[in-house]
């Protein structure tokens, strides 16, 4: 049986970012940027282990301080520093991206459902970390925010692609919506995120 992805590709209805090579490149970029940010946080955390008084590279003021965030309970919800988990997960994302660029076009539906579950969980963690940073920790970690900014389009476009290719069943109207509005949805979430941060910490940006 020909897969729904092959049907969609053959009919030419998929936007460039939903095709194997386009999506592969897309998740490589978002995964790599996130992996680098997580890697920097790992190095900073190791310095804090060696010297509790170490000042991290992004300790700008009381509101923008990786050190403050790293020393919070929320920075180790898995029993170890979150960035260690991040570098593993984003390495998996990058690997999948390169597999798609290499021509892996016959991945099963269950694989993409698992990938969807993973990026959805990541998006849920981003929302939780965002709320904790703004209202519990009362400090921002710039490298964490880079991960947030990359995870948002990763989630939106993975969901959109899975809808367009039939991994997630949907009608023509829903598919059309995701095909045309995914960029706008991503931009709206970015704007809302930025606005919430600026409104919560105006002194960090305006003195």
PDB file of C-alpha atoms in Angstrom:
ATOM      1  CA  UNK A   1       0.000   0.000   0.000  1.00  0.00           C
ATOM      2  CA  UNK A   2       1.278   3.471  -0.852  1.00  0.00           C
ATOM      3  CA  UNK A   3       1.578   5.620   2.252  1.00  0.00           C
ATOM      4  CA  UNK A   4      -0.363   8.849   2.690  1.00  0.00           C
ATOM      5  CA  UNK A   5       2.969  10.696   2.681  1.00  0.00           C
ATOM      6  CA  UNK A   6       3.808   9.268  -0.728  1.00  0.00           C
ATOM      7  CA  UNK A   7       0.345  10.173  -2.001  1.00  0.00           C
ATOM      8  CA  UNK A   8       0.690  13.737  -0.798  1.00  0.00           C
ATOM      9  CA  UNK A   9       4.180  14.042  -2.246  1.00  0.00           C
ATOM     10  CA  UNK A  10       3.130  12.605  -5.532  1.00  0.00           C
ATOM     11  CA  UNK A  11       0.216  15.007  -5.914  1.00  0.00           C
ATOM     12  CA  UNK A  12       2.518  17.954  -5.247  1.00  0.00           C
ATOM     13  CA  UNK A  13       0.358  19.402  -2.467  1.00  0.00           C
ATOM     14  CA  UNK A  14       3.002  19.435   0.257  1.00  0.00           C
ATOM     15  CA  UNK A  15       4.732  22.760   0.971  1.00  0.00           C
ATOM     16  CA  UNK A  16       8.518  22.629   0.856  1.00  0.00           C
ATOM     17  CA  UNK A  17       8.893  22.374   4.625  1.00  0.00           C
ATOM     18  CA  UNK A  18       6.682  19.280   4.789  1.00  0.00           C
ATOM     19  CA  UNK A  19       8.671  17.268   2.229  1.00  0.00           C
ATOM     20  CA  UNK A  20      11.421  14.939   3.429  1.00  0.00           C
ATOM     21  CA  UNK A  21      14.355  17.163   2.528  1.00  0.00           C
ATOM     22  CA  UNK A  22      12.697  20.408   3.577  1.00  0.00           C
ATOM     23  CA  UNK A  23      11.515  19.016   6.887  1.00  0.00           C
ATOM     24  CA  UNK A  24      14.864  17.336   7.448  1.00  0.00           C
ATOM     25  CA  UNK A  25      16.664  20.648   6.988  1.00  0.00           C
ATOM     26  CA  UNK A  26      14.118  22.419   9.170  1.00  0.00           C
ATOM     27  CA  UNK A  27      14.531  20.097  12.152  1.00  0.00           C
ATOM     28  CA  UNK A  28      18.317  20.041  11.741  1.00  0.00           C
ATOM     29  CA  UNK A  29      18.416  23.841  12.093  1.00  0.00           C
ATOM     30  CA  UNK A  30      16.009  24.020  15.058  1.00  0.00           C
ATOM     31  CA  UNK A  31      17.593  20.975  16.701  1.00  0.00           C
ATOM     32  CA  UNK A  32      21.157  22.200  16.208  1.00  0.00           C
ATOM     33  CA  UNK A  33      20.498  25.688  17.599  1.00  0.00           C
ATOM     34  CA  UNK A  34      18.754  24.139  20.612  1.00  0.00           C
ATOM     35  CA  UNK A  35      21.542  21.596  21.053  1.00  0.00           C
ATOM     36  CA  UNK A  36      24.187  24.328  21.055  1.00  0.00           C
ATOM     37  CA  UNK A  37      22.233  26.359  23.626  1.00  0.00           C
ATOM     38  CA  UNK A  38      21.822  23.275  25.821  1.00  0.00           C
ATOM     39  CA  UNK A  39      25.525  22.487  25.392  1.00  0.00           C
ATOM     40  CA  UNK A  40      26.517  25.950  26.600  1.00  0.00           C
ATOM     41  CA  UNK A  41      24.267  25.483  29.623  1.00  0.00           C
ATOM     42  CA  UNK A  42      25.937  22.145  30.362  1.00  0.00           C
ATOM     43  CA  UNK A  43      29.366  23.804  30.341  1.00  0.00           C
ATOM     44  CA  UNK A  44      28.103  26.620  32.565  1.00  0.00           C
ATOM     45  CA  UNK A  45      26.547  24.118  34.959  1.00  0.00           C
ATOM     46  CA  UNK A  46      29.815  22.199  35.201  1.00  0.00           C
ATOM     47  CA  UNK A  47      31.581  25.433  36.142  1.00  0.00           C
ATOM     48  CA  UNK A  48      29.009  25.975  38.876  1.00  0.00           C
ATOM     49  CA  UNK A  49      29.693  22.466  40.184  1.00  0.00           C
ATOM     50  CA  UNK A  50      33.390  23.338  40.433  1.00  0.00           C
ATOM     51  CA  UNK A  51      32.803  26.800  41.883  1.00  0.00           C
ATOM     52  CA  UNK A  52      29.455  27.719  43.488  1.00  0.00           C
ATOM     53  CA  UNK A  53      30.431  31.390  43.226  1.00  0.00           C
ATOM     54  CA  UNK A  54      31.033  31.182  39.469  1.00  0.00           C
ATOM     55  CA  UNK A  55      29.285  33.936  37.489  1.00  0.00           C
ATOM     56  CA  UNK A  56      27.793  32.552  34.291  1.00  0.00           C
ATOM     57  CA  UNK A  57      28.253  34.241  30.926  1.00  0.00           C
ATOM     58  CA  UNK A  58      24.646  35.429  30.885  1.00  0.00           C
ATOM     59  CA  UNK A  59      24.413  36.854  34.394  1.00  0.00           C
ATOM     60  CA  UNK A  60      23.516  40.329  33.152  1.00  0.00           C
ATOM     61  CA  UNK A  61      21.372  41.642  35.990  1.00  0.00           C
ATOM     62  CA  UNK A  62      19.032  40.275  38.697  1.00  0.00           C
ATOM     63  CA  UNK A  63      16.367  39.453  36.084  1.00  0.00           C
ATOM     64  CA  UNK A  64      18.563  38.011  33.328  1.00  0.00           C
ATOM     65  CA  UNK A  65      20.691  35.424  35.100  1.00  0.00           C
ATOM     66  CA  UNK A  66      21.404  31.840  34.085  1.00  0.00           C
ATOM     67  CA  UNK A  67      23.028  31.299  37.463  1.00  0.00           C
ATOM     68  CA  UNK A  68      19.817  32.112  39.316  1.00  0.00           C
ATOM     69  CA  UNK A  69      17.808  29.778  37.084  1.00  0.00           C
ATOM     70  CA  UNK A  70      20.368  26.956  37.333  1.00  0.00           C
ATOM     71  CA  UNK A  71      20.268  27.048  41.122  1.00  0.00           C
ATOM     72  CA  UNK A  72      16.476  26.697  41.219  1.00  0.00           C
ATOM     73  CA  UNK A  73      14.622  23.430  41.865  1.00  0.00           C
ATOM     74  CA  UNK A  74      13.009  23.680  38.430  1.00  0.00           C
ATOM     75  CA  UNK A  75      16.444  23.371  36.777  1.00  0.00           C
ATOM     76  CA  UNK A  76      16.652  19.684  37.675  1.00  0.00           C
ATOM     77  CA  UNK A  77      13.180  18.180  37.356  1.00  0.00           C
ATOM     78  CA  UNK A  78      14.584  14.854  36.083  1.00  0.00           C
ATOM     79  CA  UNK A  79      16.939  14.446  39.012  1.00  0.00           C
ATOM     80  CA  UNK A  80      19.845  16.002  37.111  1.00  0.00           C
ATOM     81  CA  UNK A  81      20.334  19.336  35.309  1.00  0.00           C
ATOM     82  CA  UNK A  82      17.810  19.769  32.499  1.00  0.00           C
ATOM     83  CA  UNK A  83      20.421  20.694  29.836  1.00  0.00           C
ATOM     84  CA  UNK A  84      21.910  17.183  30.036  1.00  0.00           C
ATOM     85  CA  UNK A  85      18.521  15.834  29.000  1.00  0.00           C
ATOM     86  CA  UNK A  86      18.255  18.505  26.324  1.00  0.00           C
ATOM     87  CA  UNK A  87      21.503  17.684  24.541  1.00  0.00           C
ATOM     88  CA  UNK A  88      20.418  14.036  24.229  1.00  0.00           C
ATOM     89  CA  UNK A  89      16.925  14.828  22.951  1.00  0.00           C
ATOM     90  CA  UNK A  90      18.049  17.453  20.454  1.00  0.00           C
ATOM     91  CA  UNK A  91      20.789  15.131  19.210  1.00  0.00           C
ATOM     92  CA  UNK A  92      18.006  12.679  18.345  1.00  0.00           C
ATOM     93  CA  UNK A  93      16.137  15.438  16.483  1.00  0.00           C
ATOM     94  CA  UNK A  94      19.273  16.313  14.496  1.00  0.00           C
ATOM     95  CA  UNK A  95      19.848  12.651  13.658  1.00  0.00           C
ATOM     96  CA  UNK A  96      16.307  12.285  12.319  1.00  0.00           C
ATOM     97  CA  UNK A  97      16.833  15.400  10.214  1.00  0.00           C
ATOM     98  CA  UNK A  98      19.972  13.992   8.612  1.00  0.00           C
ATOM     99  CA  UNK A  99      18.196  10.682   8.005  1.00  0.00           C
ATOM    100  CA  UNK A 100      15.502  12.538   6.056  1.00  0.00           C
ATOM    101  CA  UNK A 101      18.126  14.441   4.063  1.00  0.00           C
ATOM    102  CA  UNK A 102      19.768  11.117   3.270  1.00  0.00           C
ATOM    103  CA  UNK A 103      16.517   9.839   1.746  1.00  0.00           C
ATOM    104  CA  UNK A 104      14.732   8.055   4.587  1.00  0.00           C
ATOM    105  CA  UNK A 105      11.226   8.339   3.130  1.00  0.00           C
ATOM    106  CA  UNK A 106       9.587   5.129   4.348  1.00  0.00           C
ATOM    107  CA  UNK A 107       9.455   5.755   8.071  1.00  0.00           C
ATOM    108  CA  UNK A 108       6.358   4.193   9.573  1.00  0.00           C
ATOM    109  CA  UNK A 109       3.381   6.070  10.958  1.00  0.00           C
ATOM    110  CA  UNK A 110       4.172   4.905  14.494  1.00  0.00           C
ATOM    111  CA  UNK A 111       7.588   6.539  14.199  1.00  0.00           C
ATOM    112  CA  UNK A 112       6.071   9.930  13.395  1.00  0.00           C
ATOM    113  CA  UNK A 113       3.492   9.519  16.162  1.00  0.00           C
ATOM    114  CA  UNK A 114       6.348   8.923  18.612  1.00  0.00           C
ATOM    115  CA  UNK A 115       8.161  11.966  17.247  1.00  0.00           C
ATOM    116  CA  UNK A 116       4.953  13.979  17.634  1.00  0.00           C
ATOM    117  CA  UNK A 117       4.643  12.803  21.220  1.00  0.00           C
ATOM    118  CA  UNK A 118       8.223  13.859  21.901  1.00  0.00           C
ATOM    119  CA  UNK A 119       7.927  17.365  20.465  1.00  0.00           C
ATOM    120  CA  UNK A 120       4.542  17.831  22.159  1.00  0.00           C
ATOM    121  CA  UNK A 121       6.122  16.916  25.493  1.00  0.00           C
ATOM    122  CA  UNK A 122       8.943  19.365  24.731  1.00  0.00           C
ATOM    123  CA  UNK A 123       6.408  22.098  24.013  1.00  0.00           C
ATOM    124  CA  UNK A 124       4.625  21.310  27.265  1.00  0.00           C
ATOM    125  CA  UNK A 125       7.915  21.634  29.149  1.00  0.00           C
ATOM    126  CA  UNK A 126       8.595  24.964  27.431  1.00  0.00           C
ATOM    127  CA  UNK A 127       5.239  26.315  28.610  1.00  0.00           C
ATOM    128  CA  UNK A 128       5.929  25.072  32.126  1.00  0.00           C
ATOM    129  CA  UNK A 129       9.477  26.476  32.227  1.00  0.00           C
ATOM    130  CA  UNK A 130       8.181  29.778  30.860  1.00  0.00           C
ATOM    131  CA  UNK A 131       5.616  30.046  33.659  1.00  0.00           C
ATOM    132  CA  UNK A 132       8.167  29.053  36.297  1.00  0.00           C
ATOM    133  CA  UNK A 133      10.773  31.540  35.071  1.00  0.00           C
ATOM    134  CA  UNK A 134       8.292  34.406  34.979  1.00  0.00           C
ATOM    135  CA  UNK A 135       6.299  33.773  38.137  1.00  0.00           C
ATOM    136  CA  UNK A 136       8.311  31.477  40.440  1.00  0.00           C
ATOM    137  CA  UNK A 137      12.033  31.878  39.752  1.00  0.00           C
ATOM    138  CA  UNK A 138      11.632  35.530  38.704  1.00  0.00           C
ATOM    139  CA  UNK A 139      14.653  35.373  36.423  1.00  0.00           C
ATOM    140  CA  UNK A 140      15.374  34.613  32.784  1.00  0.00           C
ATOM    141  CA  UNK A 141      17.983  32.370  31.224  1.00  0.00           C
ATOM    142  CA  UNK A 142      18.818  33.608  27.681  1.00  0.00           C
ATOM    143  CA  UNK A 143      20.082  30.204  26.556  1.00  0.00           C
ATOM    144  CA  UNK A 144      16.900  28.586  27.847  1.00  0.00           C
ATOM    145  CA  UNK A 145      14.910  31.145  25.883  1.00  0.00           C
ATOM    146  CA  UNK A 146      16.796  30.167  22.716  1.00  0.00           C
ATOM    147  CA  UNK A 147      15.573  26.619  23.283  1.00  0.00           C
ATOM    148  CA  UNK A 148      12.025  27.921  23.772  1.00  0.00           C
ATOM    149  CA  UNK A 149      12.162  29.906  20.548  1.00  0.00           C
ATOM    150  CA  UNK A 150      13.376  26.861  18.586  1.00  0.00           C
ATOM    151  CA  UNK A 151      10.984  24.373  20.193  1.00  0.00           C
ATOM    152  CA  UNK A 152       7.932  26.414  19.213  1.00  0.00           C
ATOM    153  CA  UNK A 153       8.364  26.062  15.417  1.00  0.00           C
ATOM    154  CA  UNK A 154       9.582  22.483  15.883  1.00  0.00           C
ATOM    155  CA  UNK A 155       6.266  21.656  17.544  1.00  0.00           C
ATOM    156  CA  UNK A 156       4.075  23.681  15.180  1.00  0.00           C
ATOM    157  CA  UNK A 157       5.615  22.395  11.963  1.00  0.00           C
ATOM    158  CA  UNK A 158       5.906  18.791  13.131  1.00  0.00           C
ATOM    159  CA  UNK A 159       2.205  18.875  13.962  1.00  0.00           C
ATOM    160  CA  UNK A 160       1.421  20.554  10.644  1.00  0.00           C
ATOM    161  CA  UNK A 161       3.441  18.013   8.669  1.00  0.00           C
ATOM    162  CA  UNK A 162       1.831  15.089  10.455  1.00  0.00           C
ATOM    163  CA  UNK A 163      -1.586  16.524   9.648  1.00  0.00           C
ATOM    164  CA  UNK A 164      -0.707  17.143   5.992  1.00  0.00           C
ATOM    165  CA  UNK A 165       0.769  13.682   5.491  1.00  0.00           C
ATOM    166  CA  UNK A 166      -2.075  11.810   7.193  1.00  0.00           C
ATOM    167  CA  UNK A 167      -0.163  10.721  10.269  1.00  0.00           C
ATOM    168  CA  UNK A 168      -2.742  12.701  12.232  1.00  0.00           C
ATOM    169  CA  UNK A 169      -6.129  12.207  10.518  1.00  0.00           C
ATOM    170  CA  UNK A 170      -7.748  15.493   9.469  1.00  0.00           C
ATOM    171  CA  UNK A 171     -10.117  16.853   6.857  1.00  0.00           C
ATOM    172  CA  UNK A 172      -9.173  19.058   3.879  1.00  0.00           C
ATOM    173  CA  UNK A 173     -10.042  22.258   5.759  1.00  0.00           C
ATOM    174  CA  UNK A 174      -7.707  21.457   8.641  1.00  0.00           C
ATOM    175  CA  UNK A 175      -4.933  20.504   6.227  1.00  0.00           C
ATOM    176  CA  UNK A 176      -5.378  23.754   4.327  1.00  0.00           C
ATOM    177  CA  UNK A 177      -5.238  25.688   7.596  1.00  0.00           C
ATOM    178  CA  UNK A 178      -1.953  24.099   8.672  1.00  0.00           C
ATOM    179  CA  UNK A 179      -0.470  24.439   5.203  1.00  0.00           C
ATOM    180  CA  UNK A 180      -1.153  28.176   5.065  1.00  0.00           C
ATOM    181  CA  UNK A 181      -1.048  29.295   8.684  1.00  0.00           C
ATOM    182  CA  UNK A 182       1.813  27.430  10.349  1.00  0.00           C
ATOM    183  CA  UNK A 183       4.241  30.331   9.896  1.00  0.00           C
ATOM    184  CA  UNK A 184       1.683  32.775  11.257  1.00  0.00           C
ATOM    185  CA  UNK A 185       0.897  30.549  14.248  1.00  0.00           C
ATOM    186  CA  UNK A 186       4.601  30.344  15.037  1.00  0.00           C
ATOM    187  CA  UNK A 187       5.023  34.110  14.738  1.00  0.00           C
ATOM    188  CA  UNK A 188       2.018  34.777  16.987  1.00  0.00           C
ATOM    189  CA  UNK A 189       3.374  32.465  19.710  1.00  0.00           C
ATOM    190  CA  UNK A 190       6.795  34.138  19.443  1.00  0.00           C
ATOM    191  CA  UNK A 191       5.214  37.581  19.816  1.00  0.00           C
ATOM    192  CA  UNK A 192       3.118  36.484  22.803  1.00  0.00           C
ATOM    193  CA  UNK A 193       6.187  34.953  24.436  1.00  0.00           C
ATOM    194  CA  UNK A 194       8.266  38.090  23.899  1.00  0.00           C
ATOM    195  CA  UNK A 195       5.460  40.349  25.117  1.00  0.00           C
ATOM    196  CA  UNK A 196       4.945  38.318  28.292  1.00  0.00           C
ATOM    197  CA  UNK A 197       8.671  38.444  29.085  1.00  0.00           C
ATOM    198  CA  UNK A 198       8.953  42.203  28.488  1.00  0.00           C
ATOM    199  CA  UNK A 199       5.800  42.962  30.490  1.00  0.00           C
ATOM    200  CA  UNK A 200       6.940  40.753  33.361  1.00  0.00           C
ATOM    201  CA  UNK A 201      10.507  42.122  33.461  1.00  0.00           C
ATOM    202  CA  UNK A 202      10.360  45.673  32.078  1.00  0.00           C
ATOM    203  CA  UNK A 203      13.333  46.783  34.215  1.00  0.00           C
ATOM    204  CA  UNK A 204      15.525  44.129  32.588  1.00  0.00           C
ATOM    205  CA  UNK A 205      15.031  45.733  29.195  1.00  0.00           C
ATOM    206  CA  UNK A 206      14.326  49.407  29.879  1.00  0.00           C
ATOM    207  CA  UNK A 207      16.331  50.060  33.046  1.00  0.00           C
TER     208      UNK A 207
END
